[in-house]
Short mmCIF file of C-alpha atoms in Angstrom, two decimals:
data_model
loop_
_atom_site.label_atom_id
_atom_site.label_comp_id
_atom_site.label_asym_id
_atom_site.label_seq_id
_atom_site.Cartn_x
_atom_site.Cartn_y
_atom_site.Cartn_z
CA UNK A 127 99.56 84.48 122.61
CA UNK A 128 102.51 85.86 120.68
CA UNK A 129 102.80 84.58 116.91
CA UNK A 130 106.19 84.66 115.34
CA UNK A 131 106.83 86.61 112.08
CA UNK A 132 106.46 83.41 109.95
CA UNK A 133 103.15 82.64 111.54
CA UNK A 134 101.23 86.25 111.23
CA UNK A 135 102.80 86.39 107.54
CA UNK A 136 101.13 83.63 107.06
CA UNK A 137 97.83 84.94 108.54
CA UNK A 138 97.72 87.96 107.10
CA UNK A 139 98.30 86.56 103.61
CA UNK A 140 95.10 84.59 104.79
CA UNK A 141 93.46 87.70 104.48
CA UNK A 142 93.96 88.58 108.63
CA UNK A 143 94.10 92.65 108.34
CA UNK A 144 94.56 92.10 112.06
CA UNK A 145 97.81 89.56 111.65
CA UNK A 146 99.64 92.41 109.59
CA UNK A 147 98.79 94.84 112.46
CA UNK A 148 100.65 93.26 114.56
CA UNK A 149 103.24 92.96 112.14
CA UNK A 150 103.43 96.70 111.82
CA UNK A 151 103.36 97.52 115.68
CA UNK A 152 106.14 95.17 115.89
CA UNK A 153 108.58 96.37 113.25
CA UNK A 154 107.76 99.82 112.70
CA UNK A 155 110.15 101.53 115.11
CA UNK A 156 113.01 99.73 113.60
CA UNK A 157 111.69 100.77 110.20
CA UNK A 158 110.98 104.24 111.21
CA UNK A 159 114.49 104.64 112.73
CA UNK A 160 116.79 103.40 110.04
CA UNK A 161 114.84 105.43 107.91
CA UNK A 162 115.60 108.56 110.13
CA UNK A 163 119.14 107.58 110.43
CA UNK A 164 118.95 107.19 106.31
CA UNK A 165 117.46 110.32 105.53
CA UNK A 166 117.72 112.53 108.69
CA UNK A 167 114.39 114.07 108.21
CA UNK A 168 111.59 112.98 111.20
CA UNK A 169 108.33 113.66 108.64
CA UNK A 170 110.51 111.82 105.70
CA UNK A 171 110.91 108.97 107.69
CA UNK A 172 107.30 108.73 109.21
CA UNK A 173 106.20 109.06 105.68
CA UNK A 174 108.67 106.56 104.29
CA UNK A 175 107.57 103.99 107.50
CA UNK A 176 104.37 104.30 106.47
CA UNK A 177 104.76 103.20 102.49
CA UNK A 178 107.12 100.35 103.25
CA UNK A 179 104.36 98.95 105.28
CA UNK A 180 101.45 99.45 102.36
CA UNK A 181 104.27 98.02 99.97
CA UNK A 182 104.80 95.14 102.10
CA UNK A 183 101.15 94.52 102.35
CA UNK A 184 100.27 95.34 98.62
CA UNK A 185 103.13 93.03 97.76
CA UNK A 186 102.43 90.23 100.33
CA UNK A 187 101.19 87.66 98.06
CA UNK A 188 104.61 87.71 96.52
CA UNK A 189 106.40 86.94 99.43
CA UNK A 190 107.64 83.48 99.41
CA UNK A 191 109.18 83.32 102.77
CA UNK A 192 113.07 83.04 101.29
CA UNK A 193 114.23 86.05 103.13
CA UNK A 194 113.44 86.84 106.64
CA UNK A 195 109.97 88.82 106.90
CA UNK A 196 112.45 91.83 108.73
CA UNK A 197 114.85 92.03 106.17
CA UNK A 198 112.35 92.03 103.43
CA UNK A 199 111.04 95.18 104.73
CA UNK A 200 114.53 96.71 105.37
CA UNK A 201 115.03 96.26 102.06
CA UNK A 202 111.90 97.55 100.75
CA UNK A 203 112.49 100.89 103.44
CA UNK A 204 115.40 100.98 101.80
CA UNK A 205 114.83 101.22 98.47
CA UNK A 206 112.17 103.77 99.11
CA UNK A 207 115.20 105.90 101.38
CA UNK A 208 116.96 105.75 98.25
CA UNK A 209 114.69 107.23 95.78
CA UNK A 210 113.60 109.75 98.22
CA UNK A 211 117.68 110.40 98.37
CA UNK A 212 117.51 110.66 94.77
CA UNK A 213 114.39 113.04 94.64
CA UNK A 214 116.05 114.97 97.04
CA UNK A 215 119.21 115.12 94.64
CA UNK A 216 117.57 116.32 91.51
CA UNK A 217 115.04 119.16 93.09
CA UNK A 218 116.87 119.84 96.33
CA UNK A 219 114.75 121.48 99.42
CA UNK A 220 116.92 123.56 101.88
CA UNK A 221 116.19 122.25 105.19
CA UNK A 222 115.49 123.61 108.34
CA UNK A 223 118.26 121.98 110.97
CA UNK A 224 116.44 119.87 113.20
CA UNK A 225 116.94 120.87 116.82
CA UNK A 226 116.27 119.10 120.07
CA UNK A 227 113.15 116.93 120.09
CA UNK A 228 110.90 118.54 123.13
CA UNK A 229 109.49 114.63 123.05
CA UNK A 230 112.49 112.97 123.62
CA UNK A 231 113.44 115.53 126.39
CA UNK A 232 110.20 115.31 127.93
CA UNK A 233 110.19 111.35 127.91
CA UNK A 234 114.10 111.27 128.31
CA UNK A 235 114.23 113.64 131.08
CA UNK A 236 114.55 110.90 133.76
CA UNK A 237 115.23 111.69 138.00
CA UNK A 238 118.79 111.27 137.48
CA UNK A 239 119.86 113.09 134.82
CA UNK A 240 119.92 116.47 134.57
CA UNK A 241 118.69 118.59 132.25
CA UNK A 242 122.67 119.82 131.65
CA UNK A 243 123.42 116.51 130.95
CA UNK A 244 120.66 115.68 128.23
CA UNK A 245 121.23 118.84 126.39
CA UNK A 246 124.79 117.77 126.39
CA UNK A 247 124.24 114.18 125.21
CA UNK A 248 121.65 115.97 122.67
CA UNK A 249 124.36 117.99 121.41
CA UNK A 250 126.95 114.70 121.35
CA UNK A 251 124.06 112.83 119.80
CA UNK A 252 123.51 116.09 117.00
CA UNK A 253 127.34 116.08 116.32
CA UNK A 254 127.10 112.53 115.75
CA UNK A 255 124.04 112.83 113.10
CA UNK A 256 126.11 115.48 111.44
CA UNK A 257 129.15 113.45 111.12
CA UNK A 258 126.85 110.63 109.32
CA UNK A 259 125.36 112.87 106.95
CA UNK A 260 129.10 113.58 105.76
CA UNK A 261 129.03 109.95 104.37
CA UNK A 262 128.48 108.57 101.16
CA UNK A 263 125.03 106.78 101.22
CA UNK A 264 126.26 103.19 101.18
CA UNK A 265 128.71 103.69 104.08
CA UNK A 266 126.24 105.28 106.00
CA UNK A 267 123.72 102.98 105.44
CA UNK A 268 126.10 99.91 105.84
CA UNK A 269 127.12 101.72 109.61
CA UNK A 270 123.52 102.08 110.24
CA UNK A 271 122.63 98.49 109.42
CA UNK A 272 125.41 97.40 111.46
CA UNK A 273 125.50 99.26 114.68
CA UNK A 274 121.88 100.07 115.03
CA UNK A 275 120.01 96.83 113.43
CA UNK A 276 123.29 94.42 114.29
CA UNK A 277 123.06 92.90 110.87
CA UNK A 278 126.05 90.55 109.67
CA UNK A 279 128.46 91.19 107.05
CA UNK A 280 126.56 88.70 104.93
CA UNK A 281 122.85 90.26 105.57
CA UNK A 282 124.21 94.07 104.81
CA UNK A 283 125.94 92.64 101.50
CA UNK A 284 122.77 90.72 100.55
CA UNK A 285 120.63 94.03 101.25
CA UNK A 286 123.04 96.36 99.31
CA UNK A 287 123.60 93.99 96.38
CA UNK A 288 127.71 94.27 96.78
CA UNK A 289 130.35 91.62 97.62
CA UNK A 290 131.17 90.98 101.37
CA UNK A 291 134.49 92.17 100.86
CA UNK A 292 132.99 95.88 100.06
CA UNK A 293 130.86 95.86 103.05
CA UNK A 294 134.06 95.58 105.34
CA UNK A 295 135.48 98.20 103.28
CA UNK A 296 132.20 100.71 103.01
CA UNK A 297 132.52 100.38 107.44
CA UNK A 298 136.11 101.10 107.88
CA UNK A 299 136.09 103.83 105.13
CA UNK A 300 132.66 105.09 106.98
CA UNK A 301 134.00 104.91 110.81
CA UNK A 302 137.58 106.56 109.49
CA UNK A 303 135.78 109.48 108.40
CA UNK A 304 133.46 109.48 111.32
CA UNK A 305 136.10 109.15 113.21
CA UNK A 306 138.14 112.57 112.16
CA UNK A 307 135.10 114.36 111.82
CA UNK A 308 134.28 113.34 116.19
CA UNK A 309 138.46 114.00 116.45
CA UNK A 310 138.25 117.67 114.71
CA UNK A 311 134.87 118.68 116.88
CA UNK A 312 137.12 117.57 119.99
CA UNK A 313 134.75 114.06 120.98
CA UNK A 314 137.58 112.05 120.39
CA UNK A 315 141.08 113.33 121.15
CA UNK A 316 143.56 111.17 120.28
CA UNK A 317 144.77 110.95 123.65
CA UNK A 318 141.90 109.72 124.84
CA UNK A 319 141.84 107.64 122.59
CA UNK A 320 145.07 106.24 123.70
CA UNK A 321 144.27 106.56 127.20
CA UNK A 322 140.99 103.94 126.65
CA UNK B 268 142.98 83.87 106.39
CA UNK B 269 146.62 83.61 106.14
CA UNK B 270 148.33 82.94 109.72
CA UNK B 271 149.82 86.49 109.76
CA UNK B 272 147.97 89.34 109.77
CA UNK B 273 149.58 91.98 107.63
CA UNK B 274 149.15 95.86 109.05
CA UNK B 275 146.48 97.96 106.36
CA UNK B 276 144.34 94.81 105.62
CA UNK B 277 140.99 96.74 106.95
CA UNK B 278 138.57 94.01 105.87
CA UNK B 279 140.33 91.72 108.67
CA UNK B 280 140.49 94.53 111.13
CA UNK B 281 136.67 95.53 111.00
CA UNK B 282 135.77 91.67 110.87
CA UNK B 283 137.46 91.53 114.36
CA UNK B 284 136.61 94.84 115.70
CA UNK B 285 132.55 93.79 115.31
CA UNK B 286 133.72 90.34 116.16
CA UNK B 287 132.03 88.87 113.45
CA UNK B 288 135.94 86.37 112.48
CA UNK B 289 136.82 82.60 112.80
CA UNK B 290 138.34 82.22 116.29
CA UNK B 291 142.27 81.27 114.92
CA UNK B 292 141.76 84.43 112.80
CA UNK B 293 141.08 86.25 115.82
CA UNK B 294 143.63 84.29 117.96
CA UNK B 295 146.02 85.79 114.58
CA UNK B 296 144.71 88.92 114.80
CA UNK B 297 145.23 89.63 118.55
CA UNK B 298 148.72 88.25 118.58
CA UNK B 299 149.30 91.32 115.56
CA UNK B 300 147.90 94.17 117.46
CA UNK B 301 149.42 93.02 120.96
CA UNK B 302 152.80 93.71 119.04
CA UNK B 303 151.94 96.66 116.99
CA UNK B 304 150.82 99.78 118.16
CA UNK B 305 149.70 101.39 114.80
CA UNK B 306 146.80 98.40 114.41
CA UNK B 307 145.99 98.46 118.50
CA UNK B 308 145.50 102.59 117.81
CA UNK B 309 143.32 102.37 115.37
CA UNK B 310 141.50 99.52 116.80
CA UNK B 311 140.63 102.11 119.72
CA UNK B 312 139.96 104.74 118.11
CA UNK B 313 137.26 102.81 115.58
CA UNK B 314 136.16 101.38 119.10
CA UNK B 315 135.79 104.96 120.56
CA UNK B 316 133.79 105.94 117.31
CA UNK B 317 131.54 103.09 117.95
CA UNK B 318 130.92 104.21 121.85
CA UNK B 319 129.89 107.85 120.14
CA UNK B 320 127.53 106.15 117.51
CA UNK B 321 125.44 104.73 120.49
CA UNK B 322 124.60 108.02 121.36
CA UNK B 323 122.74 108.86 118.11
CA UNK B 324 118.94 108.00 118.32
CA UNK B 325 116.16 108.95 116.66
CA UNK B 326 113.47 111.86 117.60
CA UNK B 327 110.22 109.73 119.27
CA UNK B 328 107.97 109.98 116.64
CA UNK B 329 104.06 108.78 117.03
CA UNK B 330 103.60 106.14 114.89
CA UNK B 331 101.21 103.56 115.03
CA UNK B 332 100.17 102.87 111.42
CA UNK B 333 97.27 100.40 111.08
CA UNK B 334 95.73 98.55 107.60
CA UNK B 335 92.38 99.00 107.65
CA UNK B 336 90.49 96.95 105.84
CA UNK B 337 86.79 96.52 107.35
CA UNK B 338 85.46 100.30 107.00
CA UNK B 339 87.23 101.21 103.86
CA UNK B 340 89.53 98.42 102.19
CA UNK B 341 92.73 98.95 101.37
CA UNK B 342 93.23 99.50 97.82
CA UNK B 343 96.06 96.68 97.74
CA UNK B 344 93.17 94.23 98.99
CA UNK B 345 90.90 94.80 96.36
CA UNK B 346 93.61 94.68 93.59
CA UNK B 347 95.65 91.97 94.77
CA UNK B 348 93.08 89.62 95.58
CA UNK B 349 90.19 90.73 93.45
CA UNK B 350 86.99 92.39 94.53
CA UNK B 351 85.98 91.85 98.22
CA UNK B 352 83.38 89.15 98.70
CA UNK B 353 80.42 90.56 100.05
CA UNK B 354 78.12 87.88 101.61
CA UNK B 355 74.53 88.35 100.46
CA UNK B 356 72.34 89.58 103.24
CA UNK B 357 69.60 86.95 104.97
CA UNK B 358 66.66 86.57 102.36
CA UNK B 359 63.99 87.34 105.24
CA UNK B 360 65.83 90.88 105.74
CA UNK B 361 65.78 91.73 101.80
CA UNK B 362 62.60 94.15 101.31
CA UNK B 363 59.97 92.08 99.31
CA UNK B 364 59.15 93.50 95.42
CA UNK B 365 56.08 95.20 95.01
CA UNK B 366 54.47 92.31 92.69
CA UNK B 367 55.01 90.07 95.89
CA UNK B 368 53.65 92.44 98.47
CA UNK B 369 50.67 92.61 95.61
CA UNK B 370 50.00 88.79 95.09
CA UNK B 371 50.76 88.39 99.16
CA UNK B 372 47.77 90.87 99.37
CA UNK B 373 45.64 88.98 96.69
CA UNK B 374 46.21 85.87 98.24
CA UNK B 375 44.74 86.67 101.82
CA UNK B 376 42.11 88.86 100.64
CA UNK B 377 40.84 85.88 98.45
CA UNK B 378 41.56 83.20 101.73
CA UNK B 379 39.56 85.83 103.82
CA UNK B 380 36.99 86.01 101.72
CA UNK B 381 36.78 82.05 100.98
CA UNK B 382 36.84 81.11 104.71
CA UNK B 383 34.16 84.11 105.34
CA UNK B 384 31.85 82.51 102.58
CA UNK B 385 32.67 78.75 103.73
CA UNK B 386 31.55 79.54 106.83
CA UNK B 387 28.24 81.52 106.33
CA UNK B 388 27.18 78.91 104.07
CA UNK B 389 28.14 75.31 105.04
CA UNK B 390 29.02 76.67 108.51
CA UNK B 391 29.76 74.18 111.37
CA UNK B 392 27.10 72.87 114.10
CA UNK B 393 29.38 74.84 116.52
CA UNK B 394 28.55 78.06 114.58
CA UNK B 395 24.99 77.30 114.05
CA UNK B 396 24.07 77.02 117.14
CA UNK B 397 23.53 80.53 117.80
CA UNK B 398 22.11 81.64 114.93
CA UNK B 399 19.83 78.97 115.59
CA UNK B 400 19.52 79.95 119.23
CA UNK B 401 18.75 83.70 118.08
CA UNK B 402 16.44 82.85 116.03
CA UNK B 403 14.22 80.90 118.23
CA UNK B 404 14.75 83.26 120.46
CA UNK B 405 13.36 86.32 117.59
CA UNK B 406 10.59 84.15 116.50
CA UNK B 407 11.32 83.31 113.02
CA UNK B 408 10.66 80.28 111.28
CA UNK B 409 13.37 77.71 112.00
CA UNK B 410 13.63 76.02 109.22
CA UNK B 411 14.11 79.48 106.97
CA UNK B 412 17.65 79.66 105.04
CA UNK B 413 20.88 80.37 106.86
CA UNK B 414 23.13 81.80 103.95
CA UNK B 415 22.26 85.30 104.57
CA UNK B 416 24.84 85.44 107.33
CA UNK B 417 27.84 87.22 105.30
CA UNK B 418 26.87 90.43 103.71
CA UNK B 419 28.01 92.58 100.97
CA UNK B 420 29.25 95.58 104.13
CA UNK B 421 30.66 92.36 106.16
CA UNK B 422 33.44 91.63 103.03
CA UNK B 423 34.07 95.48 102.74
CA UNK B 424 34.51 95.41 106.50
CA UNK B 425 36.90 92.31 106.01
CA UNK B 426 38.48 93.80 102.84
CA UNK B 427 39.49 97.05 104.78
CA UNK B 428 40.64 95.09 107.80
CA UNK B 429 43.13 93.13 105.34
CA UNK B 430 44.78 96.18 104.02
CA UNK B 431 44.95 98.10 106.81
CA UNK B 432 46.97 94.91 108.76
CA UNK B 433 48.88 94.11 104.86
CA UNK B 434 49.80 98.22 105.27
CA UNK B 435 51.16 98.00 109.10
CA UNK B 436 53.15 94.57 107.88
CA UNK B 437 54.53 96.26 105.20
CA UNK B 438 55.76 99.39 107.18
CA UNK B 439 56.76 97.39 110.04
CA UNK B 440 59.30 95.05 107.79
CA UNK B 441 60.75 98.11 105.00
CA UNK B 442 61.28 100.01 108.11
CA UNK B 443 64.66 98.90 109.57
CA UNK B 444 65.78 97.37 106.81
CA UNK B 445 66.19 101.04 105.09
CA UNK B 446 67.24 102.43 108.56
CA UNK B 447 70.12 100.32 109.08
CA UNK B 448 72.69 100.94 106.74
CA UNK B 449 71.89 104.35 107.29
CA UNK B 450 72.27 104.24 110.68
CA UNK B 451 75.27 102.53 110.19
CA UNK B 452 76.92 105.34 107.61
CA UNK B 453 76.30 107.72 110.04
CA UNK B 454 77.65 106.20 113.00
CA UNK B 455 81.14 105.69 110.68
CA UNK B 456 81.20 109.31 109.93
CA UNK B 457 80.93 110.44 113.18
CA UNK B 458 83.86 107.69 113.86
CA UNK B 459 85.88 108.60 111.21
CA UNK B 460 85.17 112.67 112.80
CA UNK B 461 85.98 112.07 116.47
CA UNK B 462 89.36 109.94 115.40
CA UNK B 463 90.35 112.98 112.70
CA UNK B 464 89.62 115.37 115.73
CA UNK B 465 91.74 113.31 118.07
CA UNK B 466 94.42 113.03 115.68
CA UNK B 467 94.60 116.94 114.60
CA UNK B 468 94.30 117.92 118.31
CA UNK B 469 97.43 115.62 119.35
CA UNK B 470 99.33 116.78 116.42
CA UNK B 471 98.63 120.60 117.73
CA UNK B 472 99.80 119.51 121.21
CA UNK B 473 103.05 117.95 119.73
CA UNK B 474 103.90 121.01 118.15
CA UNK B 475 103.03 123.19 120.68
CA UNK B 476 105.36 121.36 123.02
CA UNK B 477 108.29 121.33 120.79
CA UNK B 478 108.01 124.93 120.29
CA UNK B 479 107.54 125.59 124.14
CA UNK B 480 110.46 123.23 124.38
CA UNK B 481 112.71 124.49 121.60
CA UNK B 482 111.93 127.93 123.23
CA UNK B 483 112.85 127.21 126.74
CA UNK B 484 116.02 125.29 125.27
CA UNK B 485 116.79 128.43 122.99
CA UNK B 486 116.41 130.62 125.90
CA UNK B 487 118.43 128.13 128.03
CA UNK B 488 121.48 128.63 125.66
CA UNK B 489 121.59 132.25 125.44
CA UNK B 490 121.21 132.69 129.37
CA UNK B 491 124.24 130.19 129.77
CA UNK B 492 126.24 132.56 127.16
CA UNK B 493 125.59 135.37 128.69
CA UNK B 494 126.67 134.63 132.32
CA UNK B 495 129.65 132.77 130.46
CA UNK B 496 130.45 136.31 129.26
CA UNK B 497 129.62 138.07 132.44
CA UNK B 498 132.02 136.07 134.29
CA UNK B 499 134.76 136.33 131.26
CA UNK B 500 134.39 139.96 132.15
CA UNK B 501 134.36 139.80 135.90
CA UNK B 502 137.74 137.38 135.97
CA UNK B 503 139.11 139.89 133.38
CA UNK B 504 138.21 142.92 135.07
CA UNK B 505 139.50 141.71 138.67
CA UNK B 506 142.04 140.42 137.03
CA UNK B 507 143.25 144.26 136.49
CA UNK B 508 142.49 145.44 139.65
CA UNK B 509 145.01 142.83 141.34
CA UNK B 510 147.69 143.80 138.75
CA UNK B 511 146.79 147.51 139.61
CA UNK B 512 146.64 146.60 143.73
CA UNK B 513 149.79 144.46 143.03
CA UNK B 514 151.69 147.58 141.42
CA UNK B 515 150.62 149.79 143.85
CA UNK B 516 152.26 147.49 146.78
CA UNK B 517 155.13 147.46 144.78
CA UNK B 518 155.31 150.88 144.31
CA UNK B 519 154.70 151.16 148.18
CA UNK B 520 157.60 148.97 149.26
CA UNK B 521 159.60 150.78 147.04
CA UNK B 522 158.87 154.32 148.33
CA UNK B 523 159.13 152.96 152.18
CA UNK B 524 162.36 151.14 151.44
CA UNK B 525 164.05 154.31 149.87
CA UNK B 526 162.95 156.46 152.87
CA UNK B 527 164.60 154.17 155.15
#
């Protein structure tokens, strides 16, 4: 039997471990991968995925079931990608790029397409992550919320604490930029552009 | 909304490039950009930079997070809702005190010895019978006294019986009681040992494979160079050798034609 959100938050504040489990298996790729996209760092993010969950569950009994259950714990992942953001600002690490995932070309690597092909949509997908780390933190994260989570206007402004007004603005400011940066590495000719 | 769209509002334009606009805003809207070309460009090309974004996702990471709360109790548990409630264990499984065990002991040795007396000296027709019977059958005078049935070596007998069965009770009853949680430790080490194992040895296998992987990718790119150059060099070299053959031909005509 499958509970909703409502009903295991509900359990679990019950004092069902279990409830919360289930909870956890069913949001924490979502939470794991706007915290990748957010900090670009796959251990960052796994540890970050991990302490939004212990928040959540430290700070169940607070929850009063305004928000949605999800975007609670967006906004708790996100708060916690911030301050890492911020950590990483005052003492910052130099970083190892991050290359092609051998796990996502293992499971990726389907029968029909080759292995020319992946490396190539690895290497669009890398140019892509590049571009986004070029942003400011609220565009990015207002881009990621939007095209990866498909959040409204009115949930991104209510997670990022701005007007609705500056959300449209943070996205067209944040796709412009992405936009010249895909146009200079020659993804996105302006003829082709056109063209489509 | 007004009912023109003016060219450089962006807020309008992203509203109806994720669709997320009042339908006579985007009836206004796609009136606009199906007259100007400036606002129908950049609607493609933010369009185009949205097909790219797609192709971002995430490394597969193992996940799989769990609150436990049974074996060791999450720390949030214990502070949020105050110490765990432990129900008390079954009183028949709690190991008795010593004073019990003692008065238990007291108790049966002074029934034992009671019933033992009780019945050597009032004694029931049932048991009298065969003392009666035995002594006929010795001799003796009948109607001599029947209360030296239970000796002094019969209660010592009876007195060592009782402990020795109190002793066997008493083992048989501490016994489990101080195995099981034991047990039970034990058993959640060697748990807690095999999952740690598990864990470490998939964690070695993930990064073995992404360095076999990275490796073989690595490799993969320089081979592709290379031939890349070799066949830069190849076109470039034959190149020559045509211009060279071609010159030569040339040169060929030339000396045949002049002969002529």
């Amino acid at each position: 039997m499958t509970f909703t959100d409502d009903e295991l938050v509900a359990r679990s504040m019950g004092g069902d471990a279990e409830s919360f489990n289930q909870l956890i298996l069913r949001w924490e790729r979502p939470i794991y991968a706007l915290a990748y996209r957010v900090i670009g760092r796959e251990e960052d993010a796994r540890d970050v995925c991990q302490e939004t969950f212990l928040r959540a569950f430290r700070a169940l009994p607070g929850f009063k079931g305004q928000a949605k259950f999800s975007s609670w714990l967006y906004r708790i992942a996100l708060n916690l990608c911030r301050d890492w953001i911020r950590r990483q600002r005052r003492a910052p690490v130099m970083q190892m790029p991050e290359g092609v995932e051998p796990g996502e070309l293992i499971a990726e690597t389907g029968p029909v397409e080759s292995i020319e092909d992946l490396v190539s949509r690895r290497q669009l997908s890398a140019l892509v992550e590049q571009a986004m780390a070029l942003l400011p933190e609220e565009q990015r994260t207002a881009i990621i919320l939007k095209e990866y989570h498909g959040m409204t206007f009115q949930e991104i402004a209510d997670m990022q604490g701005c007007p609705l007004s500056t959300v449209k603005t943070r996205l067209y400011q944040g796709l412009t930029v992405l936009r010249r940066h895909l146009e200079k590495n020659g993804q996105l000719t302006p003829q082709l552009v056109k063209r489509s | 909304m007004n009912e023109t769209f003016t060219c450089g509002d962006h807020g309008v334009l992203v509203s109806y490039l994720y669709d997320e606009c009042a339908p006579d805003e985007r009836r206004t809207i796609s009136a606009h950009v199906a007259i100007c070309s400036a606002c129908a460009e950049e609607l493609t090309a933010l369009g185009a930079t949205r097909e790219q974004l797609a192709l971002w996702s995430p490394p597969d990471a193992q996940l799989g997070f769990r609150i436990v709360s049974d074996a060791a109790p999450a720390p949030a548990l214990q502070r949020e809702k105050g110490p765990r409630v432990l129900r008390p264990p079954q009183w028949w499984r709690k190991p008795m005190p010593a004073w019990a065990q003692a008065a238990a002991a007291a108790a049966i040795f002074a029934t034992g010895l009671t019933l033992g007396m009780t019945r050597g000296t009032v004694g029931g027709p049932e048991r009298s019978a065969p003392l009666q019977a035995s002594s006929v059958s010795s001799g003796a005078d009948p109607s001599g006294p029947r209360t030296a049935a239970v000796t002094r070596a019969d209660l010592a007998a009876l007195e060592q019986r009782l402990r020795a069965e109190m002793r066997t009770q008493t083992r048989t009853v501490s016994a489990p009681v101080a195995a099981a949680p034991a047990d039970a430790r034990i058993l959640e080490q060697v748990r807690a040992m095999i999952n740690e194992s598990e864990q470490r040895q998939s964690r070695e296998l993930g990064r073995r494979t992404t360095e076999v992987v990275r490796d073989f990718d690595a490799q993969r790119s320089d081979d592709l160079a290379r031939i890349e150059r070799t066949i830069g060099q190849m076109d470039a070299t034959t190149g020559v050798e045509v211009a060279q053959q071609r010159q030569m031909v040339n040169y060929l005509m030339r000396v045949s034609q002049r002969g002529q």
